[in-house]
Coordinates of C-alpha atoms in Angstrom, one line a residue:
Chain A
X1 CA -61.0 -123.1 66.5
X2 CA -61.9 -120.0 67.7
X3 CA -58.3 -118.7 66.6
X4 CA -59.0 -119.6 63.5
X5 CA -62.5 -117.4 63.5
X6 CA -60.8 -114.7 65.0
X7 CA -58.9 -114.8 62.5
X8 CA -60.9 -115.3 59.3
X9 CA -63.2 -112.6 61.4
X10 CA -60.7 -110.0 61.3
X11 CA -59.7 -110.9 57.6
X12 CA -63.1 -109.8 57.0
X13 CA -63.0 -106.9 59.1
X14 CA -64.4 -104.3 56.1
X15 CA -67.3 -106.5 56.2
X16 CA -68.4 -106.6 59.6
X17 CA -70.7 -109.3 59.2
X18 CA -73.4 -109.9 62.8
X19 CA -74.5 -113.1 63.1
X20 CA -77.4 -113.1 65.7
X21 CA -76.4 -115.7 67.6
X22 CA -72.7 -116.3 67.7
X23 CA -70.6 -114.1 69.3
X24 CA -67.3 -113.1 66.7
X25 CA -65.6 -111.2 68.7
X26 CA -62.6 -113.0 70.5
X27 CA -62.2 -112.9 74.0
X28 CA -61.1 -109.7 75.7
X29 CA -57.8 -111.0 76.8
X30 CA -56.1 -111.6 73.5
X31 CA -56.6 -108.5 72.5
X32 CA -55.5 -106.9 75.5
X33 CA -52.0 -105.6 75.5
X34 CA -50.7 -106.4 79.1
X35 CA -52.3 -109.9 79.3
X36 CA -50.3 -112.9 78.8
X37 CA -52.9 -114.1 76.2
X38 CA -52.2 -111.0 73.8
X39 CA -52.2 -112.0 70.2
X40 CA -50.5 -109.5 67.6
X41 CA -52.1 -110.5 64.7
X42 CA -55.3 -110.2 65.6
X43 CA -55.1 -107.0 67.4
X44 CA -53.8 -106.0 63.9
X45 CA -56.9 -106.8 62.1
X46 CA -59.3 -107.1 64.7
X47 CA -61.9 -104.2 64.2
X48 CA -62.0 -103.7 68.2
X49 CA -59.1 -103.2 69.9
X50 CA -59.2 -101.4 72.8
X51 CA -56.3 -98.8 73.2
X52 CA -54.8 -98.5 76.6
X53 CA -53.7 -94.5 76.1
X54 CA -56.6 -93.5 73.2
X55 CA -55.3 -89.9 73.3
X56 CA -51.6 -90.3 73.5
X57 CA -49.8 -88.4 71.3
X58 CA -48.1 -89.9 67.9
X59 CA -44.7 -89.5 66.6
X60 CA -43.6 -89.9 63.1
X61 CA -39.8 -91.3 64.0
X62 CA -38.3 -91.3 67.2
X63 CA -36.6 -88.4 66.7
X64 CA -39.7 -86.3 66.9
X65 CA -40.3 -88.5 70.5
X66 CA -36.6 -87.1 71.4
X67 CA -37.8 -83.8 70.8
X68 CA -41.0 -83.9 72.3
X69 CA -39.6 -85.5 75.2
X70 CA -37.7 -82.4 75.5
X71 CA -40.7 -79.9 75.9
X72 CA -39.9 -78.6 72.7
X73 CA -42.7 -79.9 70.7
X74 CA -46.2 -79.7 71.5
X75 CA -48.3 -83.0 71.8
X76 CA -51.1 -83.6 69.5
X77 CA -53.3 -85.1 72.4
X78 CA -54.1 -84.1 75.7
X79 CA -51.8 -86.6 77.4
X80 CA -48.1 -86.0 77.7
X81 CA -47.5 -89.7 78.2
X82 CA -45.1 -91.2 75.3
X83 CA -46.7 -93.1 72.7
X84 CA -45.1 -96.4 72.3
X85 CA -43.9 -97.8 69.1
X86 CA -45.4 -101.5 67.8
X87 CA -49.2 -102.4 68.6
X88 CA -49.8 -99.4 69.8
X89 CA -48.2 -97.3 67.2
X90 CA -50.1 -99.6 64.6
X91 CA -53.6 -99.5 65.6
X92 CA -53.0 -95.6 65.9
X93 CA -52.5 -95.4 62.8
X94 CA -55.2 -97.8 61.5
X95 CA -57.5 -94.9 63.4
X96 CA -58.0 -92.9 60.5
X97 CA -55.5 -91.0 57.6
X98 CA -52.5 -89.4 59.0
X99 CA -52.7 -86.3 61.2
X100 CA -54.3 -83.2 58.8
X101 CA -51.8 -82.5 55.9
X102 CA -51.4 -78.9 55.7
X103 CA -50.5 -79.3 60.0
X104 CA -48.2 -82.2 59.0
X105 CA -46.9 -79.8 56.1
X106 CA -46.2 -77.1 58.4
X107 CA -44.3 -79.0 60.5
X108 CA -41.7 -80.3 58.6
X109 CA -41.5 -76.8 56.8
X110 CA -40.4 -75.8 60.4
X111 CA -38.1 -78.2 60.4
X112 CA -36.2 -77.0 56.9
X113 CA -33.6 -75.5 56.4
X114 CA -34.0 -71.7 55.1
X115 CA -37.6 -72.2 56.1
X116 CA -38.4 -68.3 56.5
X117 CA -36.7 -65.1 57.2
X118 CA -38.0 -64.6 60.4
X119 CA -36.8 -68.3 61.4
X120 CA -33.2 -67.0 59.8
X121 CA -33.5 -64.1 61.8
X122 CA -34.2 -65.7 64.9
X123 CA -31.3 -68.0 65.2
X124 CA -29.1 -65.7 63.0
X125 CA -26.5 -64.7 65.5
X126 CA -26.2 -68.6 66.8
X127 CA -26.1 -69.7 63.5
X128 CA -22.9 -67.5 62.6
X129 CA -20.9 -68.9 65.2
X130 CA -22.1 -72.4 65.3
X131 CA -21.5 -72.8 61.2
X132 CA -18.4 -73.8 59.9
X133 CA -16.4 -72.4 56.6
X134 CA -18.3 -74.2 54.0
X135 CA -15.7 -76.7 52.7
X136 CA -16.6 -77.4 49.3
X137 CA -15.8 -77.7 45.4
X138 CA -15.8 -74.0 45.0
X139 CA -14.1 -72.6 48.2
X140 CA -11.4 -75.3 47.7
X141 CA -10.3 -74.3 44.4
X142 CA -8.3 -71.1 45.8
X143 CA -6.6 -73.2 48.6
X144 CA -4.0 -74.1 46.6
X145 CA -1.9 -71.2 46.4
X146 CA 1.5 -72.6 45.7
X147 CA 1.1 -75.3 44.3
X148 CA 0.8 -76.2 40.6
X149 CA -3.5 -76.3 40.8
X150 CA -2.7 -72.8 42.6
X151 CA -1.8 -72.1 39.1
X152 CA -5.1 -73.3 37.5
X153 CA -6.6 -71.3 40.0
X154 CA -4.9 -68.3 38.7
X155 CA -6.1 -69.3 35.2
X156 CA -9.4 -69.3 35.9
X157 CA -9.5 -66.1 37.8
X158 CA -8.0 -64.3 35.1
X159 CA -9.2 -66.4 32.3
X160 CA -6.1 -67.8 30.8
X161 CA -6.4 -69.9 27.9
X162 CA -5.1 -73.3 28.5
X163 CA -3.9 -75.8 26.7
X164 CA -5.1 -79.4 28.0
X165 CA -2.6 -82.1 26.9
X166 CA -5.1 -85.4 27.1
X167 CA -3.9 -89.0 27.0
X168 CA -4.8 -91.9 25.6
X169 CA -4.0 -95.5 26.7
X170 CA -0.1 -94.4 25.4
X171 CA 1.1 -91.0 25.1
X172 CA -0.6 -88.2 23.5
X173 CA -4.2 -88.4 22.2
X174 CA -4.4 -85.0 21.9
X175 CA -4.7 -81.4 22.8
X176 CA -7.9 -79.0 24.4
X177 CA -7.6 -75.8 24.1
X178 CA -9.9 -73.4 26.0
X179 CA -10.9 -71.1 29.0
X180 CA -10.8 -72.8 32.5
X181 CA -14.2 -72.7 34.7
X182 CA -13.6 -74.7 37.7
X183 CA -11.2 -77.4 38.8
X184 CA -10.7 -79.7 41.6
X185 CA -7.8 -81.6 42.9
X186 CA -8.5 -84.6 40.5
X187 CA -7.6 -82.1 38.2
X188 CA -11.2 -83.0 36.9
X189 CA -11.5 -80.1 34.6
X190 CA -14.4 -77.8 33.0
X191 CA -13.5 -76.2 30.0
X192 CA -15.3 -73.0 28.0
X193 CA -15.2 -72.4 24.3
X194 CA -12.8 -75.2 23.7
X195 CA -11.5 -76.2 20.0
X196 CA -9.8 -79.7 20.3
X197 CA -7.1 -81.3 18.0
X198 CA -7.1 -84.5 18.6
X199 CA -5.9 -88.2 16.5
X200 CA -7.5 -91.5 17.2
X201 CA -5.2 -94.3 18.5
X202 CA -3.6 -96.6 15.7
X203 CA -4.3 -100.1 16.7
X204 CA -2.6 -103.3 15.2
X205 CA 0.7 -103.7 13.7
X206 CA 1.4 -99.9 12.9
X207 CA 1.3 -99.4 16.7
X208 CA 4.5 -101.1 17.0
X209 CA 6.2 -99.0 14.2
X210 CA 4.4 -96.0 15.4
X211 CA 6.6 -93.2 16.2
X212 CA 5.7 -91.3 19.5
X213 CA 2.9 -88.7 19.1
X214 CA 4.6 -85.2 19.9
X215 CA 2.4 -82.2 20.0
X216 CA 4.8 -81.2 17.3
X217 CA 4.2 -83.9 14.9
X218 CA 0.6 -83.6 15.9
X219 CA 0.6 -80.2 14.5
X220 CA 2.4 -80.0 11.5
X221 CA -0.1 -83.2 10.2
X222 CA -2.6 -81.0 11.0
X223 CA -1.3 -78.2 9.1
X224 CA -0.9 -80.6 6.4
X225 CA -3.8 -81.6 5.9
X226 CA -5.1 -78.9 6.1
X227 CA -3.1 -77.2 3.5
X228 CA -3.9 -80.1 1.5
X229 CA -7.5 -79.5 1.8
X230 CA -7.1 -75.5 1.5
X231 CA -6.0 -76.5 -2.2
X232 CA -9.5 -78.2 -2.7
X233 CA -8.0 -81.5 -2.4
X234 CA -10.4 -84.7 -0.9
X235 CA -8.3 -85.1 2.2
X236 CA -9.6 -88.3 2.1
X237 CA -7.7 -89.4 -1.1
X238 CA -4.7 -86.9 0.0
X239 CA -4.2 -88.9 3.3
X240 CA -4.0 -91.9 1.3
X241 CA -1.3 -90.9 -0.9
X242 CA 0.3 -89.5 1.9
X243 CA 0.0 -92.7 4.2
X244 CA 1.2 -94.6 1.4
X245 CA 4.1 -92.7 -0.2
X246 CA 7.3 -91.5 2.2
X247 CA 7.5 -88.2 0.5
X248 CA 4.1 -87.0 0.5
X249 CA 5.5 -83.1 2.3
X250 CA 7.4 -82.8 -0.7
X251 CA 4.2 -84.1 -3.0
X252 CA 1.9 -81.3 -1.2
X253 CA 4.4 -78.5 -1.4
X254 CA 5.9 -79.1 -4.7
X255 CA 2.3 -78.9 -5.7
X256 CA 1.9 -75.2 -6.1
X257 CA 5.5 -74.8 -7.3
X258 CA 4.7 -74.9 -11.3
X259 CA 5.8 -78.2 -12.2
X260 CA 4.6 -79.1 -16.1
X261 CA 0.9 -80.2 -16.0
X262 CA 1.6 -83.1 -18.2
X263 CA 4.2 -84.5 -15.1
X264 CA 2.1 -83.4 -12.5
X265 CA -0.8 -85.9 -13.7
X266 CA 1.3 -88.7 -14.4
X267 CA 2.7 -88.3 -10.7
X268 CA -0.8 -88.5 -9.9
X269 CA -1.6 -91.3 -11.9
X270 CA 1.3 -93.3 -10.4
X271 CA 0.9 -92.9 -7.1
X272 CA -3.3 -93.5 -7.7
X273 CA -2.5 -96.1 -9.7
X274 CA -0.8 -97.6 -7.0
X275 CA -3.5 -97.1 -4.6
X276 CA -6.0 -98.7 -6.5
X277 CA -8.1 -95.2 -6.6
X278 CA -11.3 -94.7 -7.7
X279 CA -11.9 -93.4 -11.3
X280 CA -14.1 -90.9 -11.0
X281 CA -15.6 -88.0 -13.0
X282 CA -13.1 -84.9 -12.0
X283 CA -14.4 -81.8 -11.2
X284 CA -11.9 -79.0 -11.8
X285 CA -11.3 -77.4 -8.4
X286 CA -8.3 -78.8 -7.3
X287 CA -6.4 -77.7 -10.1
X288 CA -7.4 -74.3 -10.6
X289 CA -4.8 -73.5 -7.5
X290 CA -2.0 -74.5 -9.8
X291 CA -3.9 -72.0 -12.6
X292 CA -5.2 -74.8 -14.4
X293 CA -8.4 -76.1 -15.7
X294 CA -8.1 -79.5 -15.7
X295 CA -11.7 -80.6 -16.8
X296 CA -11.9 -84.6 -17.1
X297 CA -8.8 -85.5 -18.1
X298 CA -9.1 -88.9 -15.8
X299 CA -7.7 -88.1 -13.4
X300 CA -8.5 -89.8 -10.4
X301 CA -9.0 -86.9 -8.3
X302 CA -12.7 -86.3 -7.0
X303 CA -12.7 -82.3 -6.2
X304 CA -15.7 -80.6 -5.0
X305 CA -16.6 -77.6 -3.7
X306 CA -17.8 -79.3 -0.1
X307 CA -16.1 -81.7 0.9
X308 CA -19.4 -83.0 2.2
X309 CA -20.6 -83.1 -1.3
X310 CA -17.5 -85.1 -2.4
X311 CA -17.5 -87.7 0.7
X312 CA -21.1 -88.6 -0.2
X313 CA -20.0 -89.4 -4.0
X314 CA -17.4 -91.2 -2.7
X315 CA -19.6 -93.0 0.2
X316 CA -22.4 -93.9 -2.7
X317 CA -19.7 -96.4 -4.2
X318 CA -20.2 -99.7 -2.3
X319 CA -18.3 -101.9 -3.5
X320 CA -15.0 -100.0 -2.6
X321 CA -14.1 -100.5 0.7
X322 CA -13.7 -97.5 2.8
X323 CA -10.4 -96.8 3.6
X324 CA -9.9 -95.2 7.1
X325 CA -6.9 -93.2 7.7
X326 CA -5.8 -94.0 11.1
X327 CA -3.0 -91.2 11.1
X328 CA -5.8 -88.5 10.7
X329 CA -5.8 -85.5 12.6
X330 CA -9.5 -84.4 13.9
X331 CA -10.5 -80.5 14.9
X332 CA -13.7 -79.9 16.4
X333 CA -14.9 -77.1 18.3
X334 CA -16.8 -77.6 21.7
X335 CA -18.3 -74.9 23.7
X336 CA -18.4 -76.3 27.4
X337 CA -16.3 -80.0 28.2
X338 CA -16.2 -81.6 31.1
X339 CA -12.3 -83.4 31.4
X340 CA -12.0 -86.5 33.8
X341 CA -9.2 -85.6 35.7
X342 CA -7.4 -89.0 34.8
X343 CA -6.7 -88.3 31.2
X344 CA -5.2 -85.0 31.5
X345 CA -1.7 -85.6 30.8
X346 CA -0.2 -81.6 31.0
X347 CA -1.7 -78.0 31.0
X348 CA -0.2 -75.8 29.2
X349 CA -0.9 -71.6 30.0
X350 CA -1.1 -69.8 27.1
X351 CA 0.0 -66.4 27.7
Chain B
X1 CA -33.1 -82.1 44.2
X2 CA -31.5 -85.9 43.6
X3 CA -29.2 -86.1 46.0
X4 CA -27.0 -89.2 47.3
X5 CA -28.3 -91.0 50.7
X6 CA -25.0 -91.8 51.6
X7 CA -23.3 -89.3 53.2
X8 CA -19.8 -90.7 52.0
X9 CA -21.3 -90.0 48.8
X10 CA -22.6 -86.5 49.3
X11 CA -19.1 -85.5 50.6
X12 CA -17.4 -87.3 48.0
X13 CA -19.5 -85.5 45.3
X14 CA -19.2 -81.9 47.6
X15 CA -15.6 -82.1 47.0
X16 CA -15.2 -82.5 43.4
X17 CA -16.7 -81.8 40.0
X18 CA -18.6 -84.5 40.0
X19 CA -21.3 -82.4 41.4
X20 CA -21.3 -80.2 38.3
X21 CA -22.5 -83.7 36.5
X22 CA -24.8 -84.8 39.1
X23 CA -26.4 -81.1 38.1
X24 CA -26.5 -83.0 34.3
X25 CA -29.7 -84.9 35.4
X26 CA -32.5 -85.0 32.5
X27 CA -30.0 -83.3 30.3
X28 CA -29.5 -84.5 26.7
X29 CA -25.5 -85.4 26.7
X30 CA -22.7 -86.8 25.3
X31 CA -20.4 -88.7 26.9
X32 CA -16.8 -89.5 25.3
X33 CA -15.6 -92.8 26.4
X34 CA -11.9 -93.7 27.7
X35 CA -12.1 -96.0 24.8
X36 CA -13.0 -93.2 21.8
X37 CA -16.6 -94.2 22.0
X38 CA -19.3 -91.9 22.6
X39 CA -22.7 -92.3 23.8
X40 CA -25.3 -89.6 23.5
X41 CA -28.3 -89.6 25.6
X42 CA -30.7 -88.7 28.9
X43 CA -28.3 -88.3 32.2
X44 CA -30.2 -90.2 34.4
X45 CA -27.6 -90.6 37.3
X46 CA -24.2 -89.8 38.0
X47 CA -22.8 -90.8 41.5
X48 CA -19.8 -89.7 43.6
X49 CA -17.7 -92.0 41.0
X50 CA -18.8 -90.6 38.1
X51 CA -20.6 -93.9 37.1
X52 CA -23.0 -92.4 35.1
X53 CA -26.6 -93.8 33.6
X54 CA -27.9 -92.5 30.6
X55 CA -31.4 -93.2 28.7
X56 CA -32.3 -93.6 25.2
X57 CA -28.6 -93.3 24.2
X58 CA -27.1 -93.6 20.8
X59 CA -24.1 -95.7 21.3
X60 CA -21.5 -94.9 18.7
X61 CA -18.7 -97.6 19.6
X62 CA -15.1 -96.9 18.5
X63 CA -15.3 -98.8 15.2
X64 CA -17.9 -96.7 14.3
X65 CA -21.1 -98.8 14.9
X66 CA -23.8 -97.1 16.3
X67 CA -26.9 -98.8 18.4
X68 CA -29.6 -97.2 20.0
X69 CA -29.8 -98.7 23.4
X70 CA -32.7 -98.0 26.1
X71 CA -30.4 -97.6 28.9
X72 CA -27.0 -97.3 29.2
X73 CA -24.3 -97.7 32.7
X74 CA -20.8 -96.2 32.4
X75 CA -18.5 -96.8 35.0
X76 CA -16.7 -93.6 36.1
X77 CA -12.9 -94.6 35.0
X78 CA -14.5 -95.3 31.5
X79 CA -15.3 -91.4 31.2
X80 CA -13.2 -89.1 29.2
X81 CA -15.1 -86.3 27.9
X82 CA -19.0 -85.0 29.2
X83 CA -20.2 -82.7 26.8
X84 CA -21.8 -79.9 28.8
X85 CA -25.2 -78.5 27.2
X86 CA -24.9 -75.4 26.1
X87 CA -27.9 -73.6 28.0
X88 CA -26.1 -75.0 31.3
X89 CA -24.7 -72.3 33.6
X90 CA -21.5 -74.2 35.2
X91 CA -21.2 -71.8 38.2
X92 CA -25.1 -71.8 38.8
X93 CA -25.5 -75.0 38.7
X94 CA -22.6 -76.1 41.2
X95 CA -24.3 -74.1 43.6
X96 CA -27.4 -75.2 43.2
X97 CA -26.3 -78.6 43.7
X98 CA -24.0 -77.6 46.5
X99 CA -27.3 -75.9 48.3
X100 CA -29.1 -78.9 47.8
X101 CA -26.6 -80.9 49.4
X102 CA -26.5 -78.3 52.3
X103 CA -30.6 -78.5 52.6
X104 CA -30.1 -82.2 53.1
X105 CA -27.6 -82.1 55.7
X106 CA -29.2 -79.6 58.0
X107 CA -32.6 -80.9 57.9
X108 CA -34.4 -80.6 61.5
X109 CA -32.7 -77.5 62.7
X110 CA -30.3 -77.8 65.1
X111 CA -31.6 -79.9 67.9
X112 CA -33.5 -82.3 65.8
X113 CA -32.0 -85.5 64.4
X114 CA -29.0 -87.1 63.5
X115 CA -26.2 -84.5 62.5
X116 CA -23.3 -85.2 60.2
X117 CA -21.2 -83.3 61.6
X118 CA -21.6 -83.6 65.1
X119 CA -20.6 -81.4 67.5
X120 CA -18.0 -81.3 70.0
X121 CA -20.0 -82.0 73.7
X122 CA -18.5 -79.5 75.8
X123 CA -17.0 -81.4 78.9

């Protein structure tokens, strides 16, 4: 009964309520530390615990006690006698806010590292001897010498342009070209002013009759399309015919080579035809290379002068379905890559 | 700074480039996937393993889809590319993480606390 008093009493304790005649304080004993009759709970909330060591000094973690213990700190109270941790620890700090903020503040800026010149200076010539080589990312990169990543070391130093072979699930995704920044033995790489050439991974039944990506083959699509484009062509619709037809090289070179126009639009409307391509309003660009105008004649070719402009005639036709060229070749020009390590399949130096 | 509690971490991360990503933190990035997806977004976190977190990302999965997602885990195997922001310093900010790291480790001065590398008691 009285426990439960005490209790409720010290629940209550920010509303010390005095009730002339009963007495709600509990009896001495339970909150008294060394008696057998101690009861935690209450000392906790009870409003008067008595505190066997009122001016002992308080620690934030034990190792500050280590220290302390040591000489090298000085206590906060008059006492050197240890504070002890639990109860005591507890109601110390229910005696008010922390110890004074800017002391507290000072303290651990004593304790950081770098804290002040004259703290540098002070323990400078222990400090030399005591501190090990700093073993990290940076100093590691020229411990390699011999050894192929002495190499990249090399590149970066000098600033080599590399060429970053990366890998997709099977074989050759593409290639990274670019100046090296830093390295590390993951082979974990960061690239500067990088311009990547790169084709997405053909899925389904074309993987099987894929032939092997080689940076060769790589390459001269690229330069095919892009000769293909250079001549104003959609590379859209000149990826098509040349995904579809086994002689598209000789369709894109014999292009400039002054066939008849009369046979060079029916080649075009066969192999369109074929393709099921878009009708669509031609502009004249693509056949001015050849030295001709070749304004509307139905031809199936869009041309525009952007071939932004002309992707977003072609995109504002819904009801054809986009057709993706898996075989495409992608450029795009990055100016600082980070490389996972993992996919890096070869680096090549450029000299 | 934001640097790892674990110490297996922090030496991990030390050792690698990894700690050129954890300098990513509140950068806007982009993040090629292992899978040619790409998700562009807040770095939130980056670990020893590369995992990486990212906020208010635009997922752009590798058919082309793209979702805006509020947060967004990658695991660190799943990583190809990290597009590095252009106003990012690569050397500066490997050091900076680096002396972050290093402010960590020697907290307390030399008698005070637990050290990580402890040294040898003379006998």
């Amino acid at each position: 009964m009285e426990e439960d008093e005490g209790a409720a009493g010290g629940a209550e304790q920010r509303r010390p309520r005095r009730r002339p005649g009963a007495e709600r304080s509990p009896s001495p004993s339970r909150l008294d530390v060394s008696s057998s009759r101690f009861d935690p709970l209450l000392a906790l909330y009870s409003a008067s615990t008595p505190l066997p060591f009122p001016a002992a000094p308080c620690f934030n973690n034990l190792a500050e006690y280590e220290s302390f213990q040591r000489g090298l700190l000085r206590p906060r109270g008059r006492r050197s006698a240890p504070s002890r941790r639990g109860p005591a620890a507890a109601r110390a700090a229910r005696r008010g806010p922390p110890a004074a903020d800017p002391e507290r503040i000072q303290r651990l800026r004593s304790l950081m590292v770098n804290a002040g010149p004259e703290q540098e200076a002070a323990e400078g010539g222990a400090a030399a001897r005591r501190r090990r080589a700093p073993r990290n990312v940076l100093t590691r990169m020229p411990l390699h010498e011999g050894s192929p990543l002495g190499e990249l070391h090399r590149c970066v130093r000098d600033g080599v342009k590399i060429n970053v072979h990366i890998r997709t699930f099977k074989g050759l995704r593409g290639v990274c070209t670019g100046f090296l920044v830093a390295f590390d033995k993951f082979w974990n790489m960061a690239l500067t002013d990088v311009d990547e050439t790169y084709r997405k991974p053909v899925m389904g039944k074309a993987f099987y009759a894929e032939p092997q990506l080689t940076l060769t083959r790589l390459f001269d699509r690229l330069k095919l399309q892009e000769s293909s484009v250079k001549k104003g062509a959609d590379s859209k619709t000149v990826s098509e015919e040349l995904a579809l037809t086994n002689d598209s090289q000789t369709f894109g070179w014999k292009v400039g080579s002054g066939r008849g126009r009369a046979e060079d639009e029916r080649e075009k409307q066969k192999r369109l035809g074929r393709a099921g391509e878009k009708k669509m309003p031609g502009d004249s660009l693509h056949l001015a290379a050849r030295g001709e105008a070749d304004v509307g004649s139905g031809t199936a070719h869009t041309e525009g002068a952007s071939a932004g402009g002309t992707r977003a005639r072609s995109q504002s036709r819904k009801k054809r379905r986009p057709k993706v060229d898996y075989q495409q070749v992608f450029t795009r020009h990055i100016n600082q890559i980070f490389i996972r390590g993992e996919n890096v399949l070869l680096v090549h130096l450029a000299h | 700074m934001e640097v790892s509690h674990s110490v297996k971490e922090r030496t991990i991360a030390e050792n690698s480039l990894v700690i050129l990503l954890q300098g990513l933190h509140g950068h806007v990035t982009t993040v090629d996937l292992r899978d040619e997806s790409t998700a562009t977004g807040r770095v939130t976190n980056v670990d020893a393993f590369m995992n990486m977190r990212l906020a208010e990302v635009t997922f752009t999965d590798r058919q082309g889809t793209v979702s805006r997602l509020d947060e967004l885990f990658v695991t660190g195997r799943n990583v190809r590319y990290v597009h590095i922001p252009d106003e990012v310093d690569i050397r500066a900010t490997i050091e900076r993480q680096l002396q972050a790291i290093h402010r960590v480790r020697y907290f307390g001065g030399r008698d005070k606390g637990r050290k990580e590398f402890p040294r040898a008691k003379h006998k």
